[in-house]
mmCIF file of C-alpha atoms and ligand atoms in Angstrom:
data_model
loop_
_atom_site.group_PDB
_atom_site.id
_atom_site.type_symbol
_atom_site.label_atom_id
_atom_site.label_comp_id
_atom_site.label_asym_id
_atom_site.label_seq_id
_atom_site.Cartn_x
_atom_site.Cartn_y
_atom_site.Cartn_z
ATOM 1 C CA MET A 1 -0.116 0.017 -0.099
ATOM 2 C CA LYS A 2 0.917 3.496 -0.431
ATOM 3 C CA PHE A 3 0.996 5.549 2.782
ATOM 4 C CA LEU A 4 1.124 9.120 3.396
ATOM 5 C CA VAL A 5 2.356 10.112 6.893
ATOM 6 C CA THR A 6 2.401 13.776 8.120
ATOM 7 C CA GLY A 7 4.759 14.499 10.716
ATOM 8 C CA GLY A 8 6.765 11.304 9.630
ATOM 9 C CA CYS A 9 10.070 12.559 10.832
ATOM 10 C CA GLY A 10 8.903 13.326 14.332
ATOM 11 C CA PHE A 11 9.479 10.799 17.131
ATOM 12 C CA ILE A 12 6.290 8.623 16.848
ATOM 13 C CA GLY A 13 6.160 9.332 12.885
ATOM 14 C CA SER A 14 9.522 7.996 12.286
ATOM 15 C CA HIS A 15 9.047 4.806 14.266
ATOM 16 C CA LEU A 16 5.413 4.252 12.422
ATOM 17 C CA VAL A 17 7.249 4.948 8.773
ATOM 18 C CA GLU A 18 9.864 2.554 9.850
ATOM 19 C CA LYS A 19 7.173 -0.333 10.461
ATOM 20 C CA LEU A 20 5.267 0.645 7.307
ATOM 21 C CA ILE A 21 8.443 0.220 5.099
ATOM 22 C CA GLU A 22 9.484 -3.046 6.970
ATOM 23 C CA GLU A 23 5.898 -4.364 5.736
ATOM 24 C CA GLY A 24 6.675 -3.627 2.404
ATOM 25 C CA ASN A 25 4.803 -0.302 1.856
ATOM 26 C CA TYR A 26 5.424 2.533 0.284
ATOM 27 C CA VAL A 27 5.651 5.712 2.319
ATOM 28 C CA GLU A 28 5.561 9.320 1.459
ATOM 29 C CA VAL A 29 6.148 11.933 4.331
ATOM 30 C CA ILE A 30 5.473 15.486 4.643
ATOM 31 C CA ASP A 31 6.957 17.369 7.766
ATOM 32 C CA ASP A 32 8.220 20.850 8.296
ATOM 33 C CA LEU A 33 11.131 19.518 10.371
ATOM 34 C CA SER A 34 10.138 21.942 13.103
ATOM 35 C CA THR A 35 10.479 19.246 15.828
ATOM 36 C CA GLY A 36 11.115 16.260 13.654
ATOM 37 C CA SER A 37 14.483 15.659 12.010
ATOM 38 C CA LEU A 38 16.207 14.019 9.342
ATOM 39 C CA ASP A 39 18.226 12.206 11.850
ATOM 40 C CA ASN A 40 15.189 10.503 12.877
ATOM 41 C CA VAL A 41 14.575 9.023 9.360
ATOM 42 C CA SER A 42 18.321 8.399 8.461
ATOM 43 C CA SER A 43 18.155 4.748 8.506
ATOM 44 C CA PHE A 44 15.677 4.818 5.519
ATOM 45 C CA LEU A 45 16.436 7.979 4.129
ATOM 46 C CA ASN A 46 17.824 6.285 0.930
ATOM 47 C CA ASN A 47 15.104 3.640 0.683
ATOM 48 C CA SER A 48 13.341 3.598 -2.737
ATOM 49 C CA ASN A 49 9.964 2.915 -0.733
ATOM 50 C CA PHE A 50 10.535 6.178 1.203
ATOM 51 C CA SER A 51 10.073 9.668 0.110
ATOM 52 C CA LEU A 52 9.939 13.001 1.839
ATOM 53 C CA VAL A 53 8.475 16.608 1.053
ATOM 54 C CA ILE A 54 9.762 19.355 3.327
ATOM 55 C CA ASP A 55 6.877 21.438 3.922
ATOM 56 C CA THR A 56 4.130 22.394 5.933
ATOM 57 C CA ILE A 57 0.572 20.901 6.331
ATOM 58 C CA LEU A 58 -0.823 24.473 6.112
ATOM 59 C CA ASN A 59 0.296 24.168 2.230
ATOM 60 C CA TYR A 60 -2.965 22.882 1.235
ATOM 61 C CA PRO A 61 -2.075 22.592 -2.805
ATOM 62 C CA ILE A 62 0.756 20.410 -1.884
ATOM 63 C CA LEU A 63 -1.287 18.396 0.497
ATOM 64 C CA GLU A 64 -3.991 17.743 -1.780
ATOM 65 C CA GLU A 65 -1.401 16.229 -4.277
ATOM 66 C CA LEU A 66 0.147 14.003 -1.826
ATOM 67 C CA VAL A 67 -3.083 12.673 -0.339
ATOM 68 C CA LYS A 68 -4.479 12.130 -3.940
ATOM 69 C CA LYS A 69 -1.464 9.686 -4.588
ATOM 70 C CA ALA A 70 -1.818 7.811 -1.180
ATOM 71 C CA ASP A 71 -4.034 4.824 -0.227
ATOM 72 C CA PHE A 72 -4.250 5.482 3.280
ATOM 73 C CA VAL A 73 -3.142 8.829 5.654
ATOM 74 C CA PHE A 74 -1.742 8.806 9.054
ATOM 75 C CA HIS A 75 -2.251 12.397 10.259
ATOM 76 C CA LEU A 76 0.597 13.075 13.083
ATOM 77 C CA ALA A 77 1.920 16.279 12.360
ATOM 78 C CA ALA A 78 1.365 18.849 15.091
ATOM 79 C CA VAL A 79 2.836 21.356 17.305
ATOM 80 C CA VAL A 80 3.784 19.250 20.427
ATOM 81 C CA GLY A 81 5.442 19.278 23.728
ATOM 82 C CA VAL A 82 4.342 21.579 26.701
ATOM 83 C CA LYS A 83 7.448 23.554 26.308
ATOM 84 C CA ARG A 84 6.992 24.273 22.500
ATOM 85 C CA VAL A 85 3.324 24.777 23.004
ATOM 86 C CA LEU A 86 3.910 27.520 25.694
ATOM 87 C CA GLU A 87 6.473 29.224 23.399
ATOM 88 C CA ASN A 88 4.285 28.935 20.454
ATOM 89 C CA PRO A 89 0.820 29.865 21.406
ATOM 90 C CA ILE A 90 -0.473 30.974 17.884
ATOM 91 C CA ASP A 91 1.077 28.094 15.915
ATOM 92 C CA SER A 92 -0.116 25.551 18.505
ATOM 93 C CA ILE A 93 -3.783 26.674 17.376
ATOM 94 C CA VAL A 94 -3.177 27.377 13.719
ATOM 95 C CA ILE A 95 -1.252 24.630 12.711
ATOM 96 C CA ASN A 96 -3.164 22.247 14.784
ATOM 97 C CA VAL A 97 -6.478 23.074 13.765
ATOM 98 C CA GLU A 98 -6.221 24.509 10.170
ATOM 99 C CA GLY A 99 -3.336 21.836 9.059
ATOM 100 C CA THR A 100 -5.583 19.068 10.492
ATOM 101 C CA HIS A 101 -8.854 20.496 8.424
ATOM 102 C CA ASN A 102 -6.563 20.576 5.238
ATOM 103 C CA ILE A 103 -5.949 16.975 5.912
ATOM 104 C CA LEU A 104 -9.690 16.027 6.369
ATOM 105 C CA LYS A 105 -10.750 18.416 3.591
ATOM 106 C CA ALA A 106 -8.227 16.523 1.110
ATOM 107 C CA CYS A 107 -9.045 13.115 2.382
ATOM 108 C CA ALA A 108 -12.733 14.095 1.934
ATOM 109 C CA LYS A 109 -12.224 15.285 -1.460
ATOM 110 C CA PHE A 110 -10.333 12.112 -2.664
ATOM 111 C CA ASN A 111 -12.269 9.687 -0.373
ATOM 112 C CA LYS A 112 -9.165 8.512 1.318
ATOM 113 C CA ARG A 113 -9.031 6.637 4.841
ATOM 114 C CA VAL A 114 -7.297 8.586 7.728
ATOM 115 C CA LEU A 115 -6.304 8.090 11.066
ATOM 116 C CA LEU A 116 -5.579 11.134 13.144
ATOM 117 C CA THR A 117 -3.790 11.313 16.339
ATOM 118 C CA SER A 118 -4.950 13.157 19.156
ATOM 119 C CA THR A 119 -4.269 13.482 22.859
ATOM 120 C CA SER A 120 -4.720 12.369 26.328
ATOM 121 C CA GLU A 121 -4.377 16.141 27.162
ATOM 122 C CA ILE A 122 -8.126 16.649 26.200
ATOM 123 C CA TYR A 123 -9.046 15.096 29.374
ATOM 124 C CA GLY A 124 -7.180 18.029 31.150
ATOM 125 C CA LYS A 125 -8.214 18.491 34.841
ATOM 126 C CA ASN A 126 -10.674 15.642 34.868
ATOM 127 C CA LYS A 127 -10.215 13.672 38.351
ATOM 128 C CA ASN A 128 -12.207 10.721 37.236
ATOM 129 C CA VAL A 129 -9.317 8.369 36.489
ATOM 130 C CA PRO A 130 -8.869 6.164 34.438
ATOM 131 C CA PHE A 131 -10.305 8.224 31.494
ATOM 132 C CA SER A 132 -13.026 6.602 29.200
ATOM 133 C CA GLU A 133 -13.145 8.016 25.627
ATOM 134 C CA ASP A 134 -16.600 9.594 26.729
ATOM 135 C CA ALA A 135 -15.250 11.465 29.910
ATOM 136 C CA ASP A 136 -15.752 15.193 29.952
ATOM 137 C CA ILE A 137 -13.040 17.629 28.934
ATOM 138 C CA VAL A 138 -12.141 19.776 31.922
ATOM 139 C CA ILE A 139 -9.590 22.572 30.925
ATOM 140 C CA GLY A 140 -8.304 25.481 32.612
ATOM 141 C CA THR A 141 -8.533 29.168 31.706
ATOM 142 C CA THR A 142 -7.477 30.924 28.575
ATOM 143 C CA THR A 143 -4.673 32.887 30.297
ATOM 144 C CA LYS A 144 -2.894 29.319 30.885
ATOM 145 C CA LYS A 145 -1.426 28.701 27.263
ATOM 146 C CA ARG A 146 -1.095 25.159 27.933
ATOM 147 C CA TRP A 147 -5.237 24.740 27.433
ATOM 148 C CA GLY A 148 -4.607 26.143 24.007
ATOM 149 C CA TYR A 149 -3.321 22.920 22.649
ATOM 150 C CA ALA A 150 -6.082 20.667 24.358
ATOM 151 C CA CYS A 151 -8.717 23.213 22.788
ATOM 152 C CA ALA A 152 -6.944 22.948 19.530
ATOM 153 C CA LYS A 153 -6.999 19.111 19.408
ATOM 154 C CA ALA A 154 -10.636 18.890 20.784
ATOM 155 C CA LEU A 155 -11.521 20.978 17.713
ATOM 156 C CA ASP A 156 -9.664 18.545 15.478
ATOM 157 C CA GLU A 157 -11.793 15.786 16.934
ATOM 158 C CA PHE A 158 -14.896 17.550 16.451
ATOM 159 C CA LEU A 159 -13.870 18.258 13.150
ATOM 160 C CA ALA A 160 -13.067 14.637 12.322
ATOM 161 C CA LEU A 161 -16.133 13.414 13.529
ATOM 162 C CA GLY A 162 -18.080 16.072 11.744
ATOM 163 C CA TYR A 163 -16.519 15.139 8.496
ATOM 164 C CA PHE A 164 -17.430 11.534 9.324
ATOM 165 C CA GLU A 165 -20.929 12.230 9.917
ATOM 166 C CA LYS A 166 -21.653 14.717 6.974
ATOM 167 C CA LYS A 167 -19.173 13.726 4.263
ATOM 168 C CA GLY A 168 -18.875 10.194 5.281
ATOM 169 C CA LEU A 169 -15.118 10.466 5.809
ATOM 170 C CA PRO A 170 -13.554 7.066 7.083
ATOM 171 C CA VAL A 171 -11.790 8.531 9.985
ATOM 172 C CA ILE A 172 -10.230 6.847 13.091
ATOM 173 C CA ILE A 173 -9.337 9.488 16.178
ATOM 174 C CA VAL A 174 -6.490 8.029 18.791
ATOM 175 C CA ARG A 175 -5.815 9.701 21.573
ATOM 176 C CA LEU A 176 -2.290 8.926 22.830
ATOM 177 C CA PHE A 177 -1.040 8.869 26.243
ATOM 178 C CA ASN A 178 2.708 9.606 27.181
ATOM 179 C CA THR A 179 4.385 7.890 24.683
ATOM 180 C CA VAL A 180 8.139 7.314 25.087
ATOM 181 C CA GLY A 181 10.945 5.659 23.359
ATOM 182 C CA PRO A 182 14.221 6.179 21.386
ATOM 183 C CA ARG A 183 14.357 9.307 19.258
ATOM 184 C CA GLN A 184 12.272 11.437 21.562
ATOM 185 C CA SER A 185 13.866 14.765 22.113
ATOM 186 C CA ASP A 186 14.664 16.376 25.547
ATOM 187 C CA ARG A 187 14.090 19.698 23.946
ATOM 188 C CA TYR A 188 10.269 20.165 24.669
ATOM 189 C CA GLY A 189 9.956 19.401 28.184
ATOM 190 C CA MET A 190 9.177 15.635 27.987
ATOM 191 C CA VAL A 191 9.863 13.999 31.262
ATOM 192 C CA LEU A 192 11.591 10.787 30.314
ATOM 193 C CA PRO A 193 14.198 11.987 27.709
ATOM 194 C CA ARG A 194 14.898 14.777 30.091
ATOM 195 C CA PHE A 195 15.617 12.442 33.294
ATOM 196 C CA VAL A 196 17.731 10.112 31.204
ATOM 197 C CA LYS A 197 19.770 12.589 30.048
ATOM 198 C CA GLN A 198 20.271 14.289 33.290
ATOM 199 C CA ALA A 199 21.254 10.820 34.793
ATOM 200 C CA LEU A 200 23.588 10.164 32.243
ATOM 201 C CA THR A 201 25.465 13.283 32.953
ATOM 202 C CA ASN A 202 25.193 13.055 36.380
ATOM 203 C CA SER A 203 23.212 16.421 36.476
ATOM 204 C CA PRO A 204 20.173 16.752 38.982
ATOM 205 C CA ILE A 205 17.078 15.063 38.065
ATOM 206 C CA THR A 206 14.467 17.627 38.102
ATOM 207 C CA VAL A 207 11.145 16.618 39.234
ATOM 208 C CA PHE A 208 8.515 19.265 38.970
ATOM 209 C CA GLY A 209 6.331 20.072 42.192
ATOM 210 C CA SER A 210 5.841 17.591 44.605
ATOM 211 C CA GLY A 211 6.163 14.505 42.072
ATOM 212 C CA ASN A 212 3.159 12.760 43.452
ATOM 213 C CA GLN A 213 1.597 13.439 39.884
ATOM 214 C CA THR A 214 0.909 10.524 38.045
ATOM 215 C CA ARG A 215 1.707 9.431 34.249
ATOM 216 C CA CYS A 216 1.166 6.046 32.411
ATOM 217 C CA PHE A 217 4.094 5.599 29.784
ATOM 218 C CA VAL A 218 3.730 3.298 26.736
ATOM 219 C CA HIS A 219 6.841 2.139 24.366
ATOM 220 C CA VAL A 220 6.400 3.887 20.958
ATOM 221 C CA LYS A 221 6.651 0.367 19.177
ATOM 222 C CA ASP A 222 3.504 -0.689 21.154
ATOM 223 C CA VAL A 223 1.838 2.426 19.863
ATOM 224 C CA VAL A 224 2.845 1.946 16.471
ATOM 225 C CA ASP A 225 1.894 -1.599 16.038
ATOM 226 C CA ALA A 226 -1.468 -0.532 17.477
ATOM 227 C CA LEU A 227 -2.205 2.069 14.887
ATOM 228 C CA ILE A 228 -1.343 -0.218 12.130
ATOM 229 C CA LYS A 229 -3.766 -2.890 13.594
ATOM 230 C CA LEU A 230 -6.660 -0.372 14.009
ATOM 231 C CA ILE A 231 -6.582 0.713 10.311
ATOM 232 C CA LYS A 232 -7.729 -2.976 9.484
ATOM 233 C CA LYS A 233 -10.691 -2.758 11.675
ATOM 234 C CA GLU A 234 -13.814 -1.498 10.049
ATOM 235 C CA GLU A 235 -15.463 -0.887 13.485
ATOM 236 C CA ALA A 236 -12.677 1.466 14.510
ATOM 237 C CA TYR A 237 -13.886 4.164 11.803
ATOM 238 C CA GLY A 238 -15.732 7.018 13.035
ATOM 239 C CA GLU A 239 -14.516 6.173 16.619
ATOM 240 C CA VAL A 240 -12.662 7.866 19.287
ATOM 241 C CA LEU A 241 -10.059 5.630 21.001
ATOM 242 C CA ASN A 242 -7.610 5.929 23.933
ATOM 243 C CA LEU A 243 -4.164 4.161 23.399
ATOM 244 C CA GLY A 244 -1.727 4.132 26.020
ATOM 245 C CA SER A 245 -0.329 1.963 29.009
ATOM 246 C CA ASP A 246 -2.814 1.639 31.938
ATOM 247 C CA LYS A 247 0.138 1.371 34.300
ATOM 248 C CA GLU A 248 0.054 4.535 36.502
ATOM 249 C CA ILE A 249 3.458 5.733 37.931
ATOM 250 C CA THR A 250 4.246 8.897 40.058
ATOM 251 C CA ILE A 251 7.001 11.274 38.540
ATOM 252 C CA ARG A 252 9.061 10.750 41.657
ATOM 253 C CA GLU A 253 9.189 7.200 41.181
ATOM 254 C CA LEU A 254 9.931 7.458 37.780
ATOM 255 C CA ALA A 255 12.906 9.987 38.798
ATOM 256 C CA GLU A 256 14.171 7.076 41.233
ATOM 257 C CA MET A 257 13.781 4.249 38.429
ATOM 258 C CA VAL A 258 15.945 6.251 36.258
ATOM 259 C CA LYS A 259 18.524 7.166 38.769
ATOM 260 C CA LYS A 260 18.607 3.275 39.745
ATOM 261 C CA ILE A 261 18.655 1.638 36.275
ATOM 262 C CA SER A 262 21.452 4.158 35.207
ATOM 263 C CA GLY A 263 23.628 3.628 38.060
ATOM 264 C CA SER A 264 23.968 7.575 38.323
ATOM 265 C CA ASN A 265 25.118 9.750 41.124
ATOM 266 C CA SER A 266 22.529 12.422 40.128
ATOM 267 C CA GLN A 267 20.449 13.939 42.737
ATOM 268 C CA ILE A 268 16.873 14.033 42.541
ATOM 269 C CA ILE A 269 15.507 17.607 43.255
ATOM 270 C CA TYR A 270 12.140 19.005 43.577
ATOM 271 C CA VAL A 271 11.961 22.234 41.355
ATOM 272 C CA ASN A 272 9.370 24.759 40.428
ATOM 273 C CA PRO A 273 8.244 24.035 36.634
ATOM 274 C CA LYS A 274 8.625 27.900 36.092
ATOM 275 C CA ASP A 275 12.528 27.016 35.806
ATOM 276 C CA LEU A 276 11.759 25.519 32.525
ATOM 277 C CA TYR A 277 8.197 27.004 31.612
ATOM 278 C CA ASN A 278 6.692 30.682 31.648
ATOM 279 C CA GLU A 279 3.287 31.563 33.051
ATOM 280 C CA GLY A 280 1.171 29.469 30.835
ATOM 281 C CA PHE A 281 2.072 26.265 32.693
ATOM 282 C CA GLU A 282 -0.400 24.307 34.757
ATOM 283 C CA ASP A 283 0.389 20.448 35.617
ATOM 284 C CA MET A 284 -2.140 17.846 35.786
ATOM 285 C CA GLU A 285 -2.139 15.586 38.909
ATOM 286 C CA ARG A 286 -3.095 12.368 37.563
ATOM 287 C CA ARG A 287 -3.511 10.880 33.975
ATOM 288 C CA ALA A 288 -4.280 7.250 33.228
ATOM 289 C CA PRO A 289 -6.281 5.838 30.125
ATOM 290 C CA ASP A 290 -9.209 3.242 30.311
ATOM 291 C CA ILE A 291 -7.921 1.340 27.484
ATOM 292 C CA SER A 292 -10.752 -1.409 27.357
ATOM 293 C CA LYS A 293 -12.154 -0.083 24.046
ATOM 294 C CA VAL A 294 -9.076 -0.512 22.081
ATOM 295 C CA LYS A 295 -8.321 -3.887 23.941
ATOM 296 C CA LYS A 296 -11.727 -5.114 22.840
ATOM 297 C CA LEU A 297 -11.022 -4.087 19.119
ATOM 298 C CA ILE A 298 -7.449 -5.238 18.452
ATOM 299 C CA GLY A 299 -6.515 -7.144 21.634
ATOM 300 C CA PHE A 300 -3.931 -4.279 22.866
ATOM 301 C CA THR A 301 -1.839 -5.014 25.625
ATOM 302 C CA PRO A 302 1.564 -3.169 25.808
ATOM 303 C CA LYS A 303 4.557 -5.754 25.318
ATOM 304 C CA TYR A 304 7.396 -3.306 26.786
ATOM 305 C CA THR A 305 7.579 -2.694 30.647
ATOM 306 C CA LEU A 306 8.772 0.846 31.641
ATOM 307 C CA GLU A 307 11.937 -0.724 32.783
ATOM 308 C CA ASP A 308 12.681 -2.029 29.159
ATOM 309 C CA ILE A 309 11.738 1.499 27.927
ATOM 310 C CA ILE A 310 14.076 3.288 30.359
ATOM 311 C CA ARG A 311 17.154 0.916 29.161
ATOM 312 C CA GLU A 312 16.232 1.497 25.635
ATOM 313 C CA VAL A 313 15.938 5.369 25.927
ATOM 314 C CA MET A 314 19.287 5.201 28.066
ATOM 315 C CA GLU A 315 21.091 3.110 25.188
ATOM 316 C CA TYR A 316 19.702 5.949 22.572
ATOM 317 C CA TYR A 317 21.066 8.643 24.813
ATOM 318 C CA ARG A 318 24.490 6.944 25.468
ATOM 319 C CA ASN A 319 25.254 6.532 21.957
ATOM 320 C CA ARG A 320 24.546 10.181 21.172
ATOM 321 C CA LEU A 321 26.242 12.073 24.251
HETATM 322 N N1 LIG B 401 8.120 16.984 34.524
HETATM 323 C C1 LIG B 401 8.998 16.687 35.550
HETATM 324 N N2 LIG B 401 10.513 17.098 35.298
HETATM 325 C C2 LIG B 401 10.821 17.706 34.075
HETATM 326 C C3 LIG B 401 9.769 17.440 32.856
HETATM 327 C C4 LIG B 401 8.504 17.247 33.292
HETATM 328 O O1 LIG B 401 8.733 16.466 36.799
HETATM 329 O O2 LIG B 401 12.076 17.676 33.944
HETATM 330 C C5 LIG B 401 6.916 16.286 34.790
HETATM 331 C C6 LIG B 401 5.591 17.124 34.553
HETATM 332 O O3 LIG B 401 5.643 18.205 35.090
HETATM 333 C C7 LIG B 401 4.564 16.287 34.338
HETATM 334 C C8 LIG B 401 5.151 14.993 33.768
HETATM 335 O O4 LIG B 401 6.549 14.973 34.093
HETATM 336 O O5 LIG B 401 3.916 16.215 35.637
HETATM 337 C C9 LIG B 401 5.053 14.591 32.547
HETATM 338 O O6 LIG B 401 5.592 15.611 31.649
HETATM 339 P P1 LIG B 401 5.600 15.795 30.103
HETATM 340 O O7 LIG B 401 5.912 16.955 29.587
HETATM 341 O O8 LIG B 401 6.558 14.529 29.841
HETATM 342 O O9 LIG B 401 4.224 15.283 29.495
HETATM 343 P P2 LIG B 401 2.514 15.629 29.930
HETATM 344 O O10 LIG B 401 2.522 16.477 31.300
HETATM 345 O O11 LIG B 401 2.085 16.007 28.677
HETATM 346 O O12 LIG B 401 2.064 14.491 30.436
#
């Protein structure tokens, strides 16, 4: 099959592209290299089943051409990472909404199937953990810029569901929860690559706040396998699905695990997130998905443990440092 992957040079995108090529498919990528990089795709950059267009998803004419040629579209391109979102309040909304609308419009025009990646950020400050897909969106005030991202992604979902209903567009919406693994950059705030790099350089491991906040971390390879399985399920079209691990861990425990596995001399320190972020930051206390829907649909259970993931990320950073 011929796939179009938007954001295919990014962390998750590049793993998805790699797997699609491995399975014998042809993959075209559009990426503006804002957070993605050529380094991420270096192992298949010269593969004859891979081609890359360096451009933005705001360029509708180019997008139309690419969508027209594809059999299926994976839409991953977005402004991501809390740090980047806070530093780019306009792009976080314009690229994430207008860009996604462009994809949906082009897919509807040529009647192409599409999978759209959304985010657990959508649940915001909802306290009813674990979150099922029909849980309420509870977001904070507009002066906390972080919520602009959740709002933009929520609009994407509304648009996609609207296209499904009104234009018959075959679309799947997947809400990703804290996906981690090799190639994830430490530059945009994400906790695991930051902790690993801090541990490997014997710098302080910076836990924000009390460290009692929780997240569930899943290996990018588990995510990519699931995405590819999902597109083969007719029942998935028109649905919103959570995808991630359901094993909740506090950020303090995560810091301790990283320190122990690396054998680092780093101190674990508790800092105010304002050291890294500006005023627009607000944290979420607990985040965990209810994954029964995706389990039922494709039998999803993560294969990799958090320890496996930490070791792999450590290996990745060790080679680079
Ligand atoms: N975090 C932390 N230290 C860091 C970076 C992040 O303690 O150096 C915390 C952050 O406050 C949040 C959690 O780790 O509670 C996950 O942060 P990340 O940005 O990776 O993802 P998200 O908040 O979107 O789940």
